Amino acid sequence: MTTATLFDYPVPAAGKAASGTPPAIRRIVIVGGGTAGWMTALIFARSLIERGVQITLLESPTVPTVGVGEGSTPWLRGFFDMLGIEEAQWMPACQATYKCGIAFEGWSTKPGFERYFHPFASMLDNMTMTQFVHNAEARVNGANVHAHPDRFFIAARLAARRRAPKARENFPFDIWHAYHFDATLLGQFLHKAALARGVRYKSCHVTHATVGADGAIASISTREGETMTADLFVDCTGFSGLLIEKALKVPFISFADNLFNDAAVAIPSPIGESIPSETVSTAMKCGWTWKIPLTNRYGNGYVYSTRYCAPDAAETELRQHLGLLDSNVAARHLRMRVGRVTRHWHKNCLAVGLSQGFIEPLEATALMFIQLTGTVFLEFLGQGDLSDDAQERFNVRLNGHFEGIRDYIVTHYRTNTRTDTGYWRDNAGNSNLSDNLQKLYATWMAGKSIVPGLRAQVIGHGYPIVSWYAIMSGMGIFPDAHDLRPPSAQEARYDMTKIDDLLERSVGNYLDHGEALERIPPRREGPSLQLYLW
Ligand SMILES: Cc1cc2nc3c(=O)[nH]c(=O)nc-3n(C[C@H](O)[C@H](O)[C@H](O)COP(=O)(O)OP(=O)(O)OC[C@H]3O[C@@H](n4cnc5c(N)ncnc54)[C@H](O)[C@@H]3O)c2cc1C
């Protein structure tokens, strides 16, 4: 049995603090008051403030936050659970909705695979994973069995019926769900929560950092005339990377050779009475759109590559897609820098959030990475080892996760079968793939199981088995329908009607999404955060 490798990363139980804070870190200054700054402040505050560590967050009064980022992974649930903040407290304040997963529309042109759902795992999925993997492997080997992921997972069925990933009280199966939320409101909520937990706050603009002879940050200076020292500086200054890149000159590695998108345009649209419980990602001419339901509006955006499409054309295409061509609702254009720094922790500086890197928002992984960085840093701090060697191990670990997520995102593009634009053709033909990804594809195409490689974390680092099978099967990476043969008795051993029956009976035990949002159910205690998928 292997734990899902990404979404169930063990979040420390609420109230438990990391031990052994070394006296070397008594003062932490976080520069930046976006989501990264406030999430890091809260993660650190929970473990360190009661040990006498002073945490101060500085935020420029003139540089705005990025103001987007409305989707999440199930890690966000772990974040609020860890802080002991109930959904009923934060969700209404942030116009938040539940998210069962992401529907991908139009990425594949293979008949029957034009749409698939990437589900968040449920305990129930343990009962259908074996069947799904069995069928997917039989189909890669040419057997005509059902292998589209949507029929095997409860989350896909819930989303299709606009139900919440919230079971009625007497139903014991939990779903490791995520949320959609208003990014600005979430920032405000976290700001207040952090102040209430003892984080200090100053509105000031950092103009520069002085680097000492040892290569560490000696102090930072502000436009308001203050100079500050600290034992640890956390760079949460967004894409500008003020400390990690500008002051410490840590190199940045661009991912442009296999992730082409570098811009986005966002436009809100009205939402009706019935609110979905999924993000929809639709393939466009030169990228894809997100459609994220909040309680008061949809957040929409088109993520595209400026190499293939000018911003004006992207905006027009998005407006057309939304039926807002004649509307004067304002569009917001953003540029994205996709890649990562080589070292997230360097000397006395930790980069968190967009300053450490960004993989485009296709799977909404950025907040999860913020959490991962803060949590793993606390783990190292708890061991009292801040040496160069410890920093190296930390950076290798984080870079491994970053590259694993990158591989997963690249797979969306590499496996597309669209031929309508140069953008999609170039993505499908792109041979800039990591060794791990090449091994994964070669294993799949050879009709062998990718499970052993995923379990050993030799391939597909960072994403659980369910996700890899969902994407490869969901995109229809199988022989063409006319090349399929009748299955053997062994290949056809799972009866799809039994799977349908089990999951359909279960669907009725989950709340209607609207109902769940009106009376947000109380948090369930218990071992639900550990999901064992195989
Ligand atoms: C188009 C797009 C869509 C996205 N979608 C998602 C998504 O669905 N899910 C997800 O998880 N993530 C998403 N993200 C990423 C997500 O928005 C960010 O990871 C998250 O908001 C954290 O940003 P940040 O705090 O690092 O940076 P920012 O929000 O840019 O904050 C930077 C902060 O630094 C401060 N600052 C800057 N310079 C100075 C200075 N000199 N002195 C003092 N303060 C300074 C600013 O005032 C600001 O407070 C998306 C990003 C983009 C671009």
Coordinates of C-alpha atoms and ligand atoms in Angstrom, one line a residue:
M1 CA 0.0 0.0 0.0
T2 CA 1.4 3.4 -1.0
T3 CA 0.1 6.8 0.2
A4 CA -0.9 9.2 -2.4
T5 CA 2.3 11.1 -2.7
L6 CA 1.3 14.7 -3.0
F7 CA -2.0 15.5 -1.6
D8 CA -1.7 13.7 1.7
Y9 CA 1.7 15.0 2.7
P10 CA 1.5 14.7 6.4
V11 CA 0.3 18.1 7.7
P12 CA 1.3 18.5 11.4
A13 CA -1.7 18.0 13.6
A14 CA -3.3 21.2 15.0
G15 CA -1.8 22.4 18.2
K16 CA 1.4 20.4 17.8
A17 CA 4.5 22.7 17.5
A18 CA 7.8 21.8 15.9
S19 CA 10.4 21.2 18.6
G20 CA 13.9 22.4 19.1
T21 CA 13.8 25.9 17.5
P22 CA 17.5 26.8 17.4
P23 CA 18.2 30.1 19.1
A24 CA 19.9 31.2 15.9
I25 CA 16.5 32.1 14.6
R26 CA 14.8 34.6 16.9
R27 CA 13.7 37.2 14.5
I28 CA 12.0 36.5 11.1
V29 CA 11.2 39.3 8.6
I30 CA 8.8 38.4 5.8
V31 CA 8.9 40.8 2.9
G32 CA 5.6 40.7 1.0
G33 CA 1.9 40.6 2.0
G34 CA 0.5 38.5 -0.8
T35 CA -0.9 35.0 -0.2
A36 CA 2.6 33.7 0.1
G37 CA 3.6 36.2 2.8
W38 CA 0.5 35.6 5.0
M39 CA 0.4 31.8 4.6
T40 CA 4.1 31.6 5.6
A41 CA 3.5 33.9 8.5
L42 CA 0.7 31.7 9.8
I43 CA 2.6 28.5 9.3
F44 CA 5.6 29.9 11.1
A45 CA 3.5 31.6 13.8
R46 CA 1.8 28.4 14.8
S47 CA 5.1 26.7 15.6
L48 CA 7.4 29.5 16.5
I49 CA 5.7 32.4 18.3
E50 CA 5.1 30.5 21.5
R51 CA 8.9 29.8 21.5
G52 CA 9.6 33.5 21.6
V53 CA 10.4 34.0 17.9
Q54 CA 9.4 37.4 16.6
I55 CA 7.7 37.4 13.1
T56 CA 7.3 40.7 11.3
L57 CA 5.7 41.0 7.9
L58 CA 6.4 44.0 5.7
E59 CA 4.2 45.0 2.8
S60 CA 4.7 47.7 0.2
P61 CA 1.9 50.3 0.2
T62 CA 2.5 50.8 -3.5
V63 CA 3.1 47.4 -5.1
P64 CA -0.1 45.5 -5.4
T65 CA -0.5 41.7 -4.9
V66 CA -0.9 39.6 -8.0
G67 CA -4.6 39.4 -7.1
V68 CA -5.4 36.1 -9.0
G69 CA -5.2 32.5 -8.0
E70 CA -8.7 31.3 -7.1
G71 CA -8.2 27.6 -7.3
S72 CA -6.4 25.2 -4.9
T73 CA -5.5 21.6 -4.2
P74 CA -6.6 19.6 -1.2
W75 CA -3.6 20.9 0.7
L76 CA -5.5 24.1 1.4
R77 CA -7.8 22.0 3.5
G78 CA -4.8 20.7 5.4
F79 CA -3.7 24.3 5.9
F80 CA -6.9 25.5 7.6
D81 CA -7.2 22.3 9.6
M82 CA -3.7 22.7 10.8
L83 CA -4.5 26.2 12.0
G84 CA -7.8 25.1 13.5
I85 CA -9.8 27.4 11.3
E86 CA -13.2 26.0 10.4
E87 CA -14.7 26.2 6.9
A88 CA -17.6 28.1 8.4
Q89 CA -15.2 30.9 9.5
W90 CA -13.2 31.4 6.3
M91 CA -15.3 30.2 3.4
P92 CA -18.2 32.7 3.5
A93 CA -15.6 35.5 4.1
C94 CA -13.8 34.6 0.9
Q95 CA -16.9 33.7 -1.3
A96 CA -15.4 30.2 -1.4
T97 CA -16.9 27.1 -2.9
Y98 CA -16.0 23.4 -2.8
K99 CA -13.8 21.9 -5.5
C100 CA -14.0 18.2 -6.4
G101 CA -11.4 18.4 -9.1
I102 CA -10.8 19.8 -12.6
A103 CA -12.7 19.1 -15.8
F104 CA -10.5 19.3 -18.9
E105 CA -12.4 20.1 -22.1
G106 CA -11.2 19.9 -25.6
W107 CA -7.5 19.0 -24.8
S108 CA -7.8 15.7 -26.7
T109 CA -9.6 15.1 -30.0
K110 CA -9.8 11.3 -29.5
P111 CA -13.4 10.1 -29.8
G112 CA -14.8 9.6 -26.3
F113 CA -11.9 11.4 -24.7
E114 CA -12.8 15.0 -25.5
R115 CA -13.5 15.7 -21.8
Y116 CA -12.2 14.1 -18.7
F117 CA -12.1 14.9 -15.0
H118 CA -9.0 15.0 -12.8
P119 CA -10.5 13.9 -9.4
F120 CA -9.3 14.6 -5.9
A121 CA -9.0 11.3 -4.2
S122 CA -11.7 9.8 -2.0
M123 CA -11.4 6.9 0.4
L124 CA -14.1 5.2 -1.8
D125 CA -11.6 5.3 -4.6
N126 CA -9.7 2.5 -3.0
M127 CA -12.5 0.3 -4.0
T128 CA -12.3 1.2 -7.7
M129 CA -8.6 2.1 -8.3
T130 CA -7.6 -1.5 -8.9
Q131 CA -10.3 -1.9 -11.6
F132 CA -9.3 1.4 -13.2
V133 CA -5.6 0.6 -13.4
H134 CA -6.4 -2.9 -14.6
N135 CA -8.6 -1.6 -17.4
A136 CA -6.3 1.2 -18.4
E137 CA -3.4 -1.3 -18.7
A138 CA -5.5 -3.8 -20.6
R139 CA -6.6 -1.0 -23.0
V140 CA -3.0 0.2 -23.6
N141 CA -2.4 -3.4 -24.6
G142 CA -5.2 -3.3 -27.2
A143 CA -8.2 -4.8 -25.2
N144 CA -11.5 -3.1 -25.8
V145 CA -12.4 -2.4 -22.2
H146 CA -13.8 0.8 -20.6
A147 CA -10.8 2.9 -19.4
H148 CA -12.1 6.5 -19.3
P149 CA -11.4 7.7 -15.7
D150 CA -14.7 9.5 -15.1
R151 CA -16.7 6.4 -14.5
F152 CA -14.3 5.1 -11.8
F153 CA -14.2 8.0 -9.4
I154 CA -16.8 9.5 -7.0
A155 CA -15.5 13.0 -7.3
A156 CA -16.1 13.1 -11.1
R157 CA -19.7 11.9 -10.5
L158 CA -20.3 14.5 -7.7
A159 CA -19.0 17.3 -9.9
A160 CA -21.2 16.2 -12.8
R161 CA -24.2 16.6 -10.5
R162 CA -23.1 19.8 -8.8
R163 CA -22.7 18.1 -5.4
A164 CA -20.2 19.0 -2.8
P165 CA -17.4 16.7 -1.6
K166 CA -19.2 16.6 1.7
A167 CA -20.8 13.5 2.9
R168 CA -24.0 13.4 4.9
E169 CA -23.3 12.7 8.6
N170 CA -23.9 9.0 8.6
F171 CA -21.7 8.3 5.5
P172 CA -18.2 7.4 6.5
F173 CA -16.2 8.2 3.3
D174 CA -14.4 11.5 3.2
I175 CA -13.1 13.2 0.1
W176 CA -9.8 15.0 0.1
H177 CA -11.3 18.1 -1.5
A178 CA -10.2 21.6 -2.4
Y179 CA -11.7 25.0 -2.7
H180 CA -12.3 28.0 -5.0
F181 CA -12.0 31.4 -3.4
D182 CA -11.6 35.1 -4.0
A183 CA -7.8 35.7 -3.9
T184 CA -8.1 39.2 -2.5
L185 CA -10.6 38.3 0.2
L186 CA -8.4 35.3 1.2
G187 CA -5.4 37.6 1.5
Q188 CA -7.4 39.9 3.8
F189 CA -8.7 36.9 5.9
L190 CA -5.2 35.5 6.3
H191 CA -3.8 39.0 7.2
K192 CA -6.3 39.3 10.1
A193 CA -5.7 35.7 11.3
A194 CA -2.0 36.3 11.3
L195 CA -2.2 39.5 13.3
A196 CA -4.5 37.7 15.8
R197 CA -1.8 35.1 16.3
G198 CA 0.9 37.6 17.1
V199 CA 2.5 38.4 13.7
R200 CA 3.6 42.0 13.5
Y201 CA 2.9 44.1 10.5
K202 CA 4.4 47.1 8.9
S203 CA 3.4 48.9 5.7
C204 CA 6.6 50.0 4.1
H205 CA 8.5 49.6 0.8
V206 CA 11.8 47.8 0.9
T207 CA 14.3 49.6 -1.4
H208 CA 17.3 47.4 -1.0
A209 CA 19.1 44.7 0.9
T210 CA 22.7 44.9 2.0
V211 CA 24.7 41.6 1.6
G212 CA 27.5 40.9 4.0
A213 CA 30.9 39.4 3.4
D214 CA 29.5 36.0 4.2
G215 CA 27.1 36.3 1.3
A216 CA 24.0 36.5 3.6
I217 CA 21.6 39.4 3.9
A218 CA 23.0 41.8 6.6
S219 CA 20.0 44.2 6.6
I220 CA 17.2 45.6 4.5
S221 CA 16.3 49.3 4.1
T222 CA 13.0 50.8 3.5
R223 CA 11.8 53.9 1.7
E224 CA 10.4 55.1 5.0
G225 CA 13.9 55.4 6.3
E226 CA 14.2 52.3 8.4
T227 CA 17.0 49.6 8.4
M228 CA 16.1 46.2 9.7
T229 CA 18.1 43.1 10.6
A230 CA 16.8 39.6 11.1
D231 CA 18.0 36.0 11.5
L232 CA 15.9 34.9 8.6
F233 CA 14.5 37.0 5.7
V234 CA 11.6 35.5 3.8
D235 CA 11.3 36.7 0.3
C236 CA 7.6 36.9 -0.6
T237 CA 7.9 39.8 -3.0
G238 CA 6.2 37.9 -5.9
F239 CA 7.7 37.8 -9.4
S240 CA 10.2 40.5 -8.5
G241 CA 12.2 38.2 -6.3
L242 CA 13.7 41.2 -4.5
L243 CA 15.9 39.3 -2.0
I244 CA 16.5 35.9 -3.5
E245 CA 17.3 37.1 -7.0
K246 CA 18.0 40.8 -7.0
A247 CA 20.1 40.9 -3.8
L248 CA 21.5 37.3 -3.5
K249 CA 21.7 36.7 -7.2
V250 CA 20.4 33.1 -7.0
P251 CA 19.9 32.1 -10.6
F252 CA 16.4 31.5 -12.1
I253 CA 15.7 28.6 -14.4
S254 CA 13.1 29.3 -17.1
F255 CA 10.7 26.5 -18.0
A256 CA 9.9 28.1 -21.4
D257 CA 11.3 25.2 -23.4
N258 CA 8.3 23.0 -22.5
L259 CA 5.8 25.3 -20.8
F260 CA 5.1 27.9 -23.4
N261 CA 2.5 30.0 -21.6
D262 CA 3.7 33.4 -20.3
A263 CA 0.6 35.6 -20.0
A264 CA -3.0 35.6 -18.9
V265 CA -6.1 37.7 -19.2
A266 CA -8.8 37.5 -16.6
I267 CA -12.5 38.6 -16.8
P268 CA -15.2 37.9 -14.2
S269 CA -18.7 36.8 -15.3
P270 CA -22.0 36.4 -13.5
I271 CA -22.9 33.1 -11.8
G272 CA -26.4 31.7 -11.7
E273 CA -28.3 30.0 -8.9
S274 CA -26.7 26.6 -9.2
I275 CA -23.0 26.7 -8.4
P276 CA -20.7 24.0 -9.8
S277 CA -18.2 22.1 -7.6
E278 CA -15.4 21.9 -10.3
T279 CA -12.9 24.1 -12.1
V280 CA -13.3 23.8 -15.9
S281 CA -10.2 24.1 -18.0
T282 CA -11.0 24.5 -21.7
A283 CA -8.4 24.3 -24.5
M284 CA -8.4 27.5 -26.6
K285 CA -6.4 28.4 -29.7
C286 CA -3.1 29.2 -28.0
G287 CA -3.6 28.1 -24.4
W288 CA -6.6 27.3 -22.1
T289 CA -9.2 29.1 -20.0
W290 CA -10.1 28.6 -16.4
K291 CA -13.6 28.9 -15.2
I292 CA -13.8 29.0 -11.4
P293 CA -17.1 29.3 -9.6
L294 CA -17.3 31.5 -6.5
T295 CA -20.5 32.2 -4.6
N296 CA -20.9 35.6 -6.2
R297 CA -19.3 35.3 -9.7
Y298 CA -17.2 33.2 -12.0
G299 CA -13.5 33.9 -12.2
N300 CA -12.4 33.3 -15.8
G301 CA -9.0 33.6 -17.4
Y302 CA -7.2 32.7 -20.5
V303 CA -3.6 31.5 -20.0
Y304 CA -1.7 31.7 -23.3
S305 CA 1.7 32.1 -25.0
T306 CA 2.6 35.5 -26.3
R307 CA 4.8 33.7 -28.9
Y308 CA 1.6 32.5 -30.6
C309 CA -1.0 35.1 -29.6
A310 CA -1.1 38.9 -28.9
P311 CA -2.8 40.1 -25.7
D312 CA -5.6 41.8 -27.7
A313 CA -6.4 38.6 -29.7
A314 CA -6.4 36.6 -26.4
E315 CA -8.8 39.0 -24.8
T316 CA -11.1 38.9 -27.9
E317 CA -11.0 35.1 -27.9
L318 CA -11.8 35.0 -24.2
R319 CA -14.7 37.4 -24.5
Q320 CA -16.1 35.4 -27.4
H321 CA -15.8 32.2 -25.3
L322 CA -17.7 33.8 -22.4
G323 CA -20.3 35.5 -24.6
L324 CA -19.0 38.9 -23.4
L325 CA -17.8 40.4 -26.7
D326 CA -20.1 43.4 -26.4
S327 CA -19.7 43.7 -22.6
N328 CA -17.7 46.6 -21.1
V329 CA -16.6 44.5 -18.1
A330 CA -12.9 45.2 -17.7
A331 CA -10.2 42.6 -18.5
R332 CA -7.0 42.3 -16.5
H333 CA -3.8 41.4 -18.3
L334 CA -0.9 39.7 -16.5
R335 CA 2.5 38.4 -17.4
M336 CA 3.8 35.2 -15.9
R337 CA 7.3 34.1 -15.3
V338 CA 7.3 30.3 -15.4
G339 CA 10.3 28.5 -13.9
R340 CA 12.1 28.4 -10.5
V341 CA 15.1 29.6 -8.7
T342 CA 17.9 27.1 -8.3
R343 CA 17.9 27.5 -4.5
H344 CA 14.8 28.3 -2.5
W345 CA 16.8 28.6 0.8
H346 CA 20.0 30.4 0.4
K347 CA 22.0 31.6 3.5
N348 CA 19.6 33.5 5.7
C349 CA 16.9 33.9 3.0
L350 CA 14.0 31.7 2.2
A351 CA 12.0 32.4 -1.0
V352 CA 8.3 31.5 -0.8
G353 CA 5.6 32.0 -3.4
L354 CA 6.1 33.6 -6.8
S355 CA 9.6 34.7 -5.8
Q356 CA 10.7 31.1 -5.7
G357 CA 9.1 30.2 -9.0
F358 CA 5.8 29.5 -10.7
I359 CA 4.4 26.7 -12.7
E360 CA 1.4 27.9 -14.7
P361 CA -1.9 27.6 -12.9
L362 CA -3.3 24.6 -14.8
E363 CA -3.5 22.4 -11.7
A364 CA -3.6 25.3 -9.2
T365 CA -0.5 24.1 -7.4
A366 CA 1.0 27.4 -6.3
L367 CA -0.5 27.7 -2.8
M368 CA 0.3 24.1 -2.2
F369 CA 4.0 24.9 -2.9
I370 CA 3.9 27.8 -0.5
Q371 CA 2.6 25.4 2.2
L372 CA 5.2 22.8 1.3
T373 CA 8.0 25.2 1.5
G374 CA 7.0 26.6 4.9
T375 CA 6.3 23.2 6.4
V376 CA 9.5 21.6 5.1
F377 CA 11.5 24.6 6.4
L378 CA 10.0 24.1 9.8
E379 CA 11.0 20.5 9.7
F380 CA 14.6 21.5 9.1
L381 CA 14.4 24.2 11.8
G382 CA 13.0 21.6 14.2
Q383 CA 16.1 19.5 13.6
G384 CA 18.2 22.5 14.5
D385 CA 20.3 22.1 11.4
L386 CA 20.7 25.3 9.3
S387 CA 24.1 24.3 7.8
D388 CA 25.0 24.5 4.1
D389 CA 24.5 20.8 3.9
A390 CA 20.9 21.1 5.3
Q391 CA 20.2 23.9 2.8
E392 CA 21.4 21.7 0.0
R393 CA 19.1 18.8 1.1
F394 CA 16.2 21.2 1.4
N395 CA 16.7 22.6 -2.0
V396 CA 17.1 19.2 -3.7
R397 CA 13.9 18.1 -2.1
L398 CA 11.9 21.2 -3.2
N399 CA 13.4 21.1 -6.6
G400 CA 12.4 17.5 -6.9
H401 CA 8.8 18.5 -6.2
F402 CA 8.9 21.4 -8.5
E403 CA 10.2 19.3 -11.4
G404 CA 7.6 16.6 -10.6
I405 CA 4.8 19.1 -10.8
R406 CA 6.3 20.5 -14.0
D407 CA 6.3 17.0 -15.6
Y408 CA 2.7 16.6 -14.8
I409 CA 1.7 19.9 -16.3
V410 CA 3.8 19.3 -19.3
T411 CA 2.0 16.0 -19.9
H412 CA -1.3 17.9 -20.5
Y413 CA 0.4 19.6 -23.4
R414 CA 2.5 16.8 -24.7
T415 CA -0.4 14.4 -24.9
N416 CA -2.8 16.8 -26.7
T417 CA -4.0 15.7 -30.1
R418 CA -5.3 19.0 -31.4
T419 CA -4.0 20.1 -34.8
D420 CA -5.9 23.4 -35.2
T421 CA -3.0 25.8 -34.4
G422 CA 0.8 25.9 -34.4
Y423 CA 0.6 26.2 -30.6
W424 CA -1.0 22.8 -30.1
R425 CA 1.1 21.1 -32.8
D426 CA 4.3 22.5 -31.3
N427 CA 3.3 21.3 -27.9
A428 CA 2.5 17.8 -29.1
G429 CA 5.8 17.6 -31.0
N430 CA 7.9 19.1 -28.2
S431 CA 10.8 16.8 -27.3
N432 CA 12.1 18.9 -24.4
L433 CA 11.1 16.4 -21.8
S434 CA 12.8 15.3 -18.6
D435 CA 14.4 11.9 -18.4
N436 CA 11.8 10.9 -15.9
L437 CA 8.9 11.9 -18.2
Q438 CA 10.4 10.1 -21.1
K439 CA 10.7 6.9 -19.0
L440 CA 7.1 7.3 -17.9
Y441 CA 5.8 7.7 -21.4
A442 CA 8.0 4.9 -22.7
T443 CA 6.7 2.5 -20.0
W444 CA 3.1 3.4 -20.8
M445 CA 3.5 3.1 -24.5
A446 CA 5.2 -0.3 -24.1
G447 CA 2.0 -1.4 -22.4
K448 CA 3.7 -1.9 -19.1
S449 CA 2.5 -0.8 -15.7
I450 CA 3.7 2.6 -14.5
V451 CA 2.7 1.8 -11.0
P452 CA 6.1 0.4 -9.8
G453 CA 8.0 3.5 -11.1
L454 CA 5.4 5.8 -9.5
R455 CA 5.6 3.9 -6.2
A456 CA 9.3 4.0 -6.1
Q457 CA 9.1 7.7 -7.0
V458 CA 11.5 7.0 -9.9
I459 CA 9.0 8.5 -12.3
G460 CA 6.2 11.0 -11.9
H461 CA 7.6 12.5 -8.7
G462 CA 5.1 14.5 -6.7
Y463 CA 1.7 13.4 -8.2
P464 CA -0.2 10.4 -6.9
I465 CA -0.8 7.2 -9.0
V466 CA -4.5 8.2 -9.5
S467 CA -3.5 11.5 -11.2
W468 CA -1.1 9.9 -13.6
Y469 CA -3.6 7.2 -14.6
A470 CA -6.3 9.9 -14.9
I471 CA -4.3 12.1 -17.2
M472 CA -2.9 9.3 -19.5
S473 CA -6.3 7.6 -19.7
G474 CA -8.3 10.8 -19.8
M475 CA -6.4 12.1 -22.8
G476 CA -7.0 8.7 -24.4
I477 CA -3.4 7.6 -24.7
F478 CA -4.5 4.2 -26.0
P479 CA -4.5 2.5 -29.4
D480 CA -7.1 3.9 -31.7
A481 CA -10.6 2.4 -31.4
H482 CA -10.4 0.5 -34.7
D483 CA -7.2 -1.2 -33.5
L484 CA -8.8 -2.6 -30.3
R485 CA -9.5 -6.3 -30.0
P486 CA -12.1 -8.1 -27.9
P487 CA -10.7 -8.5 -24.3
S488 CA -9.7 -11.8 -22.8
A489 CA -11.8 -13.1 -19.9
Q490 CA -9.0 -11.9 -17.5
E491 CA -8.9 -8.5 -19.1
A492 CA -12.7 -8.2 -18.9
R493 CA -12.9 -9.4 -15.4
Y494 CA -14.3 -6.2 -13.9
D495 CA -18.0 -5.5 -14.4
M496 CA -18.6 -1.8 -15.1
T497 CA -22.2 -2.0 -14.0
K498 CA -21.0 -3.0 -10.5
I499 CA -18.7 0.0 -10.3
D500 CA -21.6 2.3 -11.6
D501 CA -23.9 0.8 -9.0
L502 CA -21.4 1.3 -6.1
L503 CA -20.6 4.9 -7.0
E504 CA -24.1 5.9 -8.0
R505 CA -25.4 4.6 -4.7
S506 CA -22.7 6.6 -2.9
V507 CA -23.4 9.9 -4.8
G508 CA -26.7 10.2 -3.0
N509 CA -24.9 10.3 0.3
Y510 CA -23.2 13.6 -0.5
L511 CA -24.7 17.0 -0.1
D512 CA -26.0 19.1 -2.9
H513 CA -23.3 21.9 -3.4
G514 CA -25.8 24.7 -2.8
E515 CA -27.0 23.0 0.4
A516 CA -23.5 22.4 1.6
L517 CA -22.6 26.1 1.0
E518 CA -25.6 27.3 2.9
R519 CA -24.9 25.3 5.9
I520 CA -21.2 24.5 5.8
P521 CA -20.8 21.1 7.6
P522 CA -18.7 21.0 10.7
R523 CA -15.2 19.6 10.4
R524 CA -14.9 15.9 10.9
E525 CA -12.3 14.6 13.2
G526 CA -10.4 11.4 12.5
P527 CA -7.8 10.0 10.2
S528 CA -9.4 11.4 7.0
L529 CA -6.4 13.4 6.0
Q530 CA -4.4 10.2 5.2
L531 CA -5.8 8.7 2.1
Y532 CA -4.4 5.4 1.0
L533 CA -4.6 4.8 -2.6
W534 CA -3.2 1.3 -2.9
Ligands
LIG1 C1 -2.7 34.1 -14.0 C2 -2.4 33.5 -12.7 C3 -3.3 32.5 -12.2 C4 -3.0 31.9 -11.0 N1 -3.9 30.9 -10.5 C5 -3.6 30.2 -9.4 C6 -4.5 29.2 -8.9 O1 -5.5 29.0 -9.4 N2 -4.1 28.6 -7.7 C7 -2.9 28.9 -7.1 O2 -2.6 28.2 -6.1 N3 -2.1 29.8 -7.5 C8 -2.4 30.5 -8.6 N4 -1.6 31.5 -9.0 C9 -0.4 31.9 -8.2 C10 -0.9 32.7 -7.0 O3 -1.6 33.8 -7.4 C11 0.3 33.1 -6.2 O4 1.1 32.0 -6.0 C12 -0.1 33.6 -4.9 O5 -1.0 34.6 -5.0 C13 1.1 34.1 -4.1 O6 1.6 35.2 -4.6 P1 2.8 36.0 -3.9 O7 2.3 36.3 -2.5 O8 4.0 35.2 -4.0 O9 3.0 37.3 -4.7 P2 2.2 38.6 -4.8 O10 0.7 38.4 -4.7 O11 2.6 39.3 -6.0 O12 2.6 39.5 -3.5 C14 3.8 40.2 -3.5 C15 3.8 41.0 -2.2 O13 5.1 41.6 -2.1 C16 5.0 42.9 -1.8 N5 6.2 43.6 -2.3 C17 6.7 43.6 -3.5 N6 7.8 44.4 -3.6 C18 8.0 44.9 -2.3 C19 8.9 45.7 -1.7 N7 9.9 46.3 -2.4 N8 8.8 46.1 -0.4 C20 7.8 45.5 0.3 N9 6.9 44.7 -0.2 C21 7.0 44.4 -1.5 C22 3.7 43.4 -2.5 O14 3.2 44.6 -1.9 C23 2.9 42.2 -2.3 O15 2.2 42.3 -1.0 C24 -1.9 32.2 -10.2 C25 -1.0 33.2 -10.7 C26 -1.2 33.8 -11.9 C27 -0.3 34.8 -12.4

